[in-house]
Structure formats: C-alpha cells, structure tokens
Amino acid sequence: AEHVLSRLLDYEADEQDQRWLLLDTDHYIKDSHRRSFLQALNKARQAGVHVAINKPCFEFWLLLHLLEQDDVRLASITNADSAVELLKTLLGVYNKSNLDMARFPLSTLPQAVLTAREIDAEVAGGDIPDSNTARTYLLWEEVIRNASAAQLPVELRELKLKLIH
C-alpha cells in the first residue's frame, strides 16, 4: 500500500482532479503487513486521497459484474485464488494481466455498483473489512455523480438517477 500510495502522490494532479487509492486486502492485512497497510490508508487520507478497498481482491469486484447479489453471497470466496478460480469457471478463461473487457461490458457496471453498495452496507470492520466487499463502487459513484447525463454513456444514465435519489 505504501508503494502504491507513493507512486500516486508522485503523479501531478490538477486542482480539480481527485486521487484514488484502490487496494486489495489479500495478505496485506495479516501479521506484520497490517500496521503498514493502515498507516498507508491514514497517510492517503491526510493527503486528500480517496480510498477504496476490495476484500479479498479486485477480482471480487469483477465477479459483481457477472453474479447476482445472492449468488455472490453463496460463493465460497475466501481469498484471491478462490475469486480467480470462480472467474475462470464463469468465463472459461481469466488472465489478470490481460483483462478481456468484452467480458465486462459497460451494461454490467450498474449491477456491480448497486450490488457492491448493498454488500458494503452490511460489512463491518472499517478500513479493514471483516467480510468480502468491493469498494471500487465508490470511485464509480463519484465519477457518475460528477458527470452530466449527456457526458455519460447510455448504459450509466439510469444509474445516475438512482444515485441521486
């Protein structure tokens, strides 16, 4: 987390830009890593950086594009490996280094955002969530809220209405 934050803070941003730190918990919240992980989060917030945590990993966020909320809850996702295996089962193939965006069309984003929001509302633990969550939705909500309807693709306009209400 410290390394990612350092690189983010080195990036020159305009005054109206927002910086977001998206992190997986994976093994970074265990043992000796936990303290430095929390320190990085605190340092990020002090620097005005928004934080979005995915537990156990970013692949959990991707699964929300493919599964209904009840199916996500029933899935046995205990770590990054199990999330990747489920993606491989659902998609036939999954390559973390070369994400096939055609498998995650923009039309699936509203479902993912709304499902992630509902799941996250039930998650305890604060900065280090007690259970699986995909807080990447916070970034997408911010993007959608700050865009005019005309700036958004058709697939996201209805989601904007839902986020406003």
PDB file of C-alpha atoms in Angstrom:
ATOM      1  CA  ALA A   1       0.000   0.000   0.000  1.00  0.00           C
ATOM      2  CA  GLU A   2       2.843   2.391   0.824  1.00  0.00           C
ATOM      3  CA  HIS A   3       4.459   1.805  -2.568  1.00  0.00           C
ATOM      4  CA  VAL A   4       1.208   2.335  -4.472  1.00  0.00           C
ATOM      5  CA  LEU A   5       0.445   5.477  -2.472  1.00  0.00           C
ATOM      6  CA  SER A   6       3.938   6.839  -3.060  1.00  0.00           C
ATOM      7  CA  ARG A   7       3.559   6.394  -6.814  1.00  0.00           C
ATOM      8  CA  LEU A   8       0.119   8.013  -6.709  1.00  0.00           C
ATOM      9  CA  LEU A   9       1.374  11.017  -4.776  1.00  0.00           C
ATOM     10  CA  ASP A  10       4.200  11.458  -7.282  1.00  0.00           C
ATOM     11  CA  TYR A  11       1.630  11.859 -10.046  1.00  0.00           C
ATOM     12  CA  GLU A  12       1.000  15.519 -10.779  1.00  0.00           C
ATOM     13  CA  ALA A  13      -2.697  16.269 -10.455  1.00  0.00           C
ATOM     14  CA  ASP A  14      -4.671  19.384 -11.258  1.00  0.00           C
ATOM     15  CA  GLU A  15      -6.618  21.129  -8.520  1.00  0.00           C
ATOM     16  CA  GLN A  16      -9.961  19.740  -9.711  1.00  0.00           C
ATOM     17  CA  ASP A  17      -8.621  16.173 -10.011  1.00  0.00           C
ATOM     18  CA  GLN A  18      -9.268  13.517  -7.427  1.00  0.00           C
ATOM     19  CA  ARG A  19      -6.764  10.873  -6.462  1.00  0.00           C
ATOM     20  CA  TRP A  20      -7.995   7.398  -5.600  1.00  0.00           C
ATOM     21  CA  LEU A  21      -6.094   4.588  -3.941  1.00  0.00           C
ATOM     22  CA  LEU A  22      -7.650   1.232  -4.848  1.00  0.00           C
ATOM     23  CA  LEU A  23      -6.245  -1.631  -2.824  1.00  0.00           C
ATOM     24  CA  ASP A  24      -6.837  -5.309  -2.230  1.00  0.00           C
ATOM     25  CA  THR A  25      -6.625  -6.633   1.295  1.00  0.00           C
ATOM     26  CA  ASP A  26      -5.451 -10.097   0.250  1.00  0.00           C
ATOM     27  CA  HIS A  27      -2.480 -10.934   2.504  1.00  0.00           C
ATOM     28  CA  TYR A  28      -1.653  -7.278   3.190  1.00  0.00           C
ATOM     29  CA  ILE A  29      -3.872  -7.095   6.279  1.00  0.00           C
ATOM     30  CA  LYS A  30      -2.240 -10.012   8.061  1.00  0.00           C
ATOM     31  CA  ASP A  31       0.548 -10.114  10.593  1.00  0.00           C
ATOM     32  CA  SER A  32       3.268  -7.507  10.112  1.00  0.00           C
ATOM     33  CA  HIS A  33       1.663  -6.087   6.952  1.00  0.00           C
ATOM     34  CA  ARG A  34      -1.440  -4.853   8.794  1.00  0.00           C
ATOM     35  CA  ARG A  35       0.245  -1.912  10.512  1.00  0.00           C
ATOM     36  CA  SER A  36       1.883  -0.547   7.347  1.00  0.00           C
ATOM     37  CA  PHE A  37      -1.384  -1.054   5.447  1.00  0.00           C
ATOM     38  CA  LEU A  38      -3.279   1.074   7.989  1.00  0.00           C
ATOM     39  CA  GLN A  39      -0.503   3.678   8.011  1.00  0.00           C
ATOM     40  CA  ALA A  40      -0.746   3.980   4.231  1.00  0.00           C
ATOM     41  CA  LEU A  41      -4.509   4.488   4.462  1.00  0.00           C
ATOM     42  CA  ASN A  42      -4.095   7.212   7.070  1.00  0.00           C
ATOM     43  CA  LYS A  43      -1.362   8.896   5.042  1.00  0.00           C
ATOM     44  CA  ALA A  44      -3.591   8.760   1.952  1.00  0.00           C
ATOM     45  CA  ARG A  45      -6.490  10.442   3.714  1.00  0.00           C
ATOM     46  CA  GLN A  46      -4.217  13.116   5.153  1.00  0.00           C
ATOM     47  CA  ALA A  47      -3.065  13.845   1.596  1.00  0.00           C
ATOM     48  CA  GLY A  48      -6.681  14.109   0.398  1.00  0.00           C
ATOM     49  CA  VAL A  49      -6.590  10.783  -1.411  1.00  0.00           C
ATOM     50  CA  HIS A  50      -9.817   8.777  -1.530  1.00  0.00           C
ATOM     51  CA  VAL A  51      -9.521   5.106  -0.612  1.00  0.00           C
ATOM     52  CA  ALA A  52     -11.433   2.120  -1.990  1.00  0.00           C
ATOM     53  CA  ILE A  53     -10.654  -1.298  -0.516  1.00  0.00           C
ATOM     54  CA  ASN A  54     -11.545  -4.598  -2.158  1.00  0.00           C
ATOM     55  CA  LYS A  55     -11.609  -7.671   0.046  1.00  0.00           C
ATOM     56  CA  PRO A  56     -10.171 -10.044  -0.734  1.00  0.00           C
ATOM     57  CA  CYS A  57      -9.196  -8.665  -4.142  1.00  0.00           C
ATOM     58  CA  PHE A  58     -10.154  -6.712  -7.261  1.00  0.00           C
ATOM     59  CA  GLU A  59     -11.490  -9.914  -8.799  1.00  0.00           C
ATOM     60  CA  PHE A  60     -14.327  -9.775  -6.271  1.00  0.00           C
ATOM     61  CA  TRP A  61     -15.359  -6.507  -7.944  1.00  0.00           C
ATOM     62  CA  LEU A  62     -15.261  -8.221 -11.338  1.00  0.00           C
ATOM     63  CA  LEU A  63     -17.466 -11.025 -10.029  1.00  0.00           C
ATOM     64  CA  LEU A  64     -20.133  -8.466  -9.155  1.00  0.00           C
ATOM     65  CA  HIS A  65     -20.462  -7.776 -12.889  1.00  0.00           C
ATOM     66  CA  LEU A  66     -21.299 -11.416 -13.502  1.00  0.00           C
ATOM     67  CA  LEU A  67     -23.282 -12.603 -10.476  1.00  0.00           C
ATOM     68  CA  GLU A  68     -26.450 -11.557  -8.720  1.00  0.00           C
ATOM     69  CA  GLN A  69     -26.077 -10.474  -5.090  1.00  0.00           C
ATOM     70  CA  ASP A  70     -27.409 -13.752  -3.659  1.00  0.00           C
ATOM     71  CA  ASP A  71     -25.029 -15.752  -5.842  1.00  0.00           C
ATOM     72  CA  VAL A  72     -22.089 -13.651  -4.657  1.00  0.00           C
ATOM     73  CA  ARG A  73     -23.032 -14.302  -1.048  1.00  0.00           C
ATOM     74  CA  LEU A  74     -23.278 -18.037  -1.658  1.00  0.00           C
ATOM     75  CA  ALA A  75     -19.969 -18.230  -3.500  1.00  0.00           C
ATOM     76  CA  SER A  76     -17.147 -19.550  -1.369  1.00  0.00           C
ATOM     77  CA  ILE A  77     -14.670 -16.725  -1.891  1.00  0.00           C
ATOM     78  CA  THR A  78     -12.113 -16.890   0.866  1.00  0.00           C
ATOM     79  CA  ASN A  79      -9.090 -15.361  -0.856  1.00  0.00           C
ATOM     80  CA  ALA A  80      -7.815 -14.042  -4.182  1.00  0.00           C
ATOM     81  CA  ASP A  81      -7.192 -17.530  -5.543  1.00  0.00           C
ATOM     82  CA  SER A  82     -10.792 -18.605  -4.976  1.00  0.00           C
ATOM     83  CA  ALA A  83     -12.068 -15.422  -6.650  1.00  0.00           C
ATOM     84  CA  VAL A  84      -9.826 -16.038  -9.660  1.00  0.00           C
ATOM     85  CA  GLU A  85     -10.970 -19.675  -9.871  1.00  0.00           C
ATOM     86  CA  LEU A  86     -14.621 -18.597  -9.859  1.00  0.00           C
ATOM     87  CA  LEU A  87     -13.902 -16.076 -12.623  1.00  0.00           C
ATOM     88  CA  LYS A  88     -12.236 -18.822 -14.654  1.00  0.00           C
ATOM     89  CA  THR A  89     -15.259 -21.066 -14.113  1.00  0.00           C
ATOM     90  CA  LEU A  90     -17.712 -18.360 -15.158  1.00  0.00           C
ATOM     91  CA  LEU A  91     -15.708 -17.024 -18.096  1.00  0.00           C
ATOM     92  CA  GLY A  92     -13.863 -20.110 -19.242  1.00  0.00           C
ATOM     93  CA  VAL A  93     -10.630 -18.147 -19.107  1.00  0.00           C
ATOM     94  CA  TYR A  94      -9.312 -15.280 -16.996  1.00  0.00           C
ATOM     95  CA  ASN A  95      -5.992 -13.509 -17.306  1.00  0.00           C
ATOM     96  CA  LYS A  96      -5.300 -10.905 -14.640  1.00  0.00           C
ATOM     97  CA  SER A  97      -2.552  -9.315 -16.741  1.00  0.00           C
ATOM     98  CA  ASN A  98      -4.663  -9.052 -19.871  1.00  0.00           C
ATOM     99  CA  LEU A  99      -8.240  -8.364 -18.845  1.00  0.00           C
ATOM    100  CA  ASP A 100     -10.720  -9.021 -21.637  1.00  0.00           C
ATOM    101  CA  MET A 101     -13.012  -6.012 -21.284  1.00  0.00           C
ATOM    102  CA  ALA A 102     -15.519  -7.568 -23.674  1.00  0.00           C
ATOM    103  CA  ARG A 103     -16.348  -9.940 -20.795  1.00  0.00           C
ATOM    104  CA  PHE A 104     -17.275  -6.953 -18.625  1.00  0.00           C
ATOM    105  CA  PRO A 105     -19.408  -4.705 -20.821  1.00  0.00           C
ATOM    106  CA  LEU A 106     -20.445  -1.299 -19.565  1.00  0.00           C
ATOM    107  CA  SER A 107     -24.006  -2.609 -19.294  1.00  0.00           C
ATOM    108  CA  THR A 108     -22.917  -4.727 -16.286  1.00  0.00           C
ATOM    109  CA  LEU A 109     -21.496  -1.778 -14.351  1.00  0.00           C
ATOM    110  CA  PRO A 110     -24.791  -0.583 -12.818  1.00  0.00           C
ATOM    111  CA  GLN A 111     -25.461  -4.050 -11.397  1.00  0.00           C
ATOM    112  CA  ALA A 112     -21.940  -4.209  -9.984  1.00  0.00           C
ATOM    113  CA  VAL A 113     -22.187  -0.754  -8.385  1.00  0.00           C
ATOM    114  CA  LEU A 114     -25.580  -1.387  -6.794  1.00  0.00           C
ATOM    115  CA  THR A 115     -24.658  -4.874  -5.599  1.00  0.00           C
ATOM    116  CA  ALA A 116     -21.354  -3.652  -4.163  1.00  0.00           C
ATOM    117  CA  ARG A 117     -23.129  -0.815  -2.379  1.00  0.00           C
ATOM    118  CA  GLU A 118     -25.641  -3.215  -0.786  1.00  0.00           C
ATOM    119  CA  ILE A 119     -22.963  -5.690   0.257  1.00  0.00           C
ATOM    120  CA  ASP A 120     -20.715  -2.960   1.653  1.00  0.00           C
ATOM    121  CA  ALA A 121     -23.553  -1.525   3.754  1.00  0.00           C
ATOM    122  CA  GLU A 122     -23.525  -4.775   5.731  1.00  0.00           C
ATOM    123  CA  VAL A 123     -19.750  -5.051   6.128  1.00  0.00           C
ATOM    124  CA  ALA A 124     -18.196  -4.188   9.469  1.00  0.00           C
ATOM    125  CA  GLY A 125     -14.549  -3.531  10.193  1.00  0.00           C
ATOM    126  CA  GLY A 126     -13.991  -0.071   8.751  1.00  0.00           C
ATOM    127  CA  ASP A 127     -10.714   0.290   6.870  1.00  0.00           C
ATOM    128  CA  ILE A 128     -10.070  -3.430   7.062  1.00  0.00           C
ATOM    129  CA  PRO A 129     -13.409  -5.031   6.213  1.00  0.00           C
ATOM    130  CA  ASP A 130     -14.465  -8.091   8.189  1.00  0.00           C
ATOM    131  CA  SER A 131     -16.001  -9.735   5.137  1.00  0.00           C
ATOM    132  CA  ASN A 132     -15.823  -9.548   1.361  1.00  0.00           C
ATOM    133  CA  THR A 133     -16.569  -6.231  -0.237  1.00  0.00           C
ATOM    134  CA  ALA A 134     -15.710  -4.288  -3.363  1.00  0.00           C
ATOM    135  CA  ARG A 135     -15.413  -0.597  -2.593  1.00  0.00           C
ATOM    136  CA  THR A 136     -14.379   0.162  -6.158  1.00  0.00           C
ATOM    137  CA  TYR A 137     -18.022   1.171  -6.475  1.00  0.00           C
ATOM    138  CA  LEU A 138     -17.204   4.357  -4.522  1.00  0.00           C
ATOM    139  CA  LEU A 139     -14.964   5.557  -7.340  1.00  0.00           C
ATOM    140  CA  TRP A 140     -17.609   4.771  -9.952  1.00  0.00           C
ATOM    141  CA  GLU A 141     -20.286   6.563  -7.928  1.00  0.00           C
ATOM    142  CA  GLU A 142     -18.072   9.635  -7.757  1.00  0.00           C
ATOM    143  CA  VAL A 143     -17.417   9.580 -11.499  1.00  0.00           C
ATOM    144  CA  ILE A 144     -21.097   9.161 -12.306  1.00  0.00           C
ATOM    145  CA  ARG A 145     -22.274  11.808  -9.832  1.00  0.00           C
ATOM    146  CA  ASN A 146     -19.810  14.369 -11.224  1.00  0.00           C
ATOM    147  CA  ALA A 147     -20.702  13.764 -14.851  1.00  0.00           C
ATOM    148  CA  SER A 148     -23.681  15.289 -16.559  1.00  0.00           C
ATOM    149  CA  ALA A 149     -26.169  12.864 -18.075  1.00  0.00           C
ATOM    150  CA  ALA A 150     -25.007  13.980 -21.520  1.00  0.00           C
ATOM    151  CA  GLN A 151     -21.417  13.018 -20.665  1.00  0.00           C
ATOM    152  CA  LEU A 152     -22.373   9.513 -19.608  1.00  0.00           C
ATOM    153  CA  PRO A 153     -22.871   6.538 -21.878  1.00  0.00           C
ATOM    154  CA  VAL A 154     -26.499   5.478 -22.145  1.00  0.00           C
ATOM    155  CA  GLU A 155     -25.774   2.398 -20.002  1.00  0.00           C
ATOM    156  CA  LEU A 156     -24.938   4.593 -16.989  1.00  0.00           C
ATOM    157  CA  ARG A 157     -27.638   7.267 -17.165  1.00  0.00           C
ATOM    158  CA  GLU A 158     -30.225   5.292 -15.221  1.00  0.00           C
ATOM    159  CA  LEU A 159     -27.633   4.536 -12.547  1.00  0.00           C
ATOM    160  CA  LYS A 160     -27.001   8.272 -12.189  1.00  0.00           C
ATOM    161  CA  LEU A 161     -30.701   8.770 -11.452  1.00  0.00           C
ATOM    162  CA  LYS A 162     -30.596   6.028  -8.815  1.00  0.00           C
ATOM    163  CA  LEU A 163     -27.526   7.550  -7.164  1.00  0.00           C
ATOM    164  CA  ILE A 164     -29.137  10.984  -6.973  1.00  0.00           C
ATOM    165  CA  HIS A 165     -32.202   9.652  -5.156  1.00  0.00           C
TER     166      HIS A 165
END
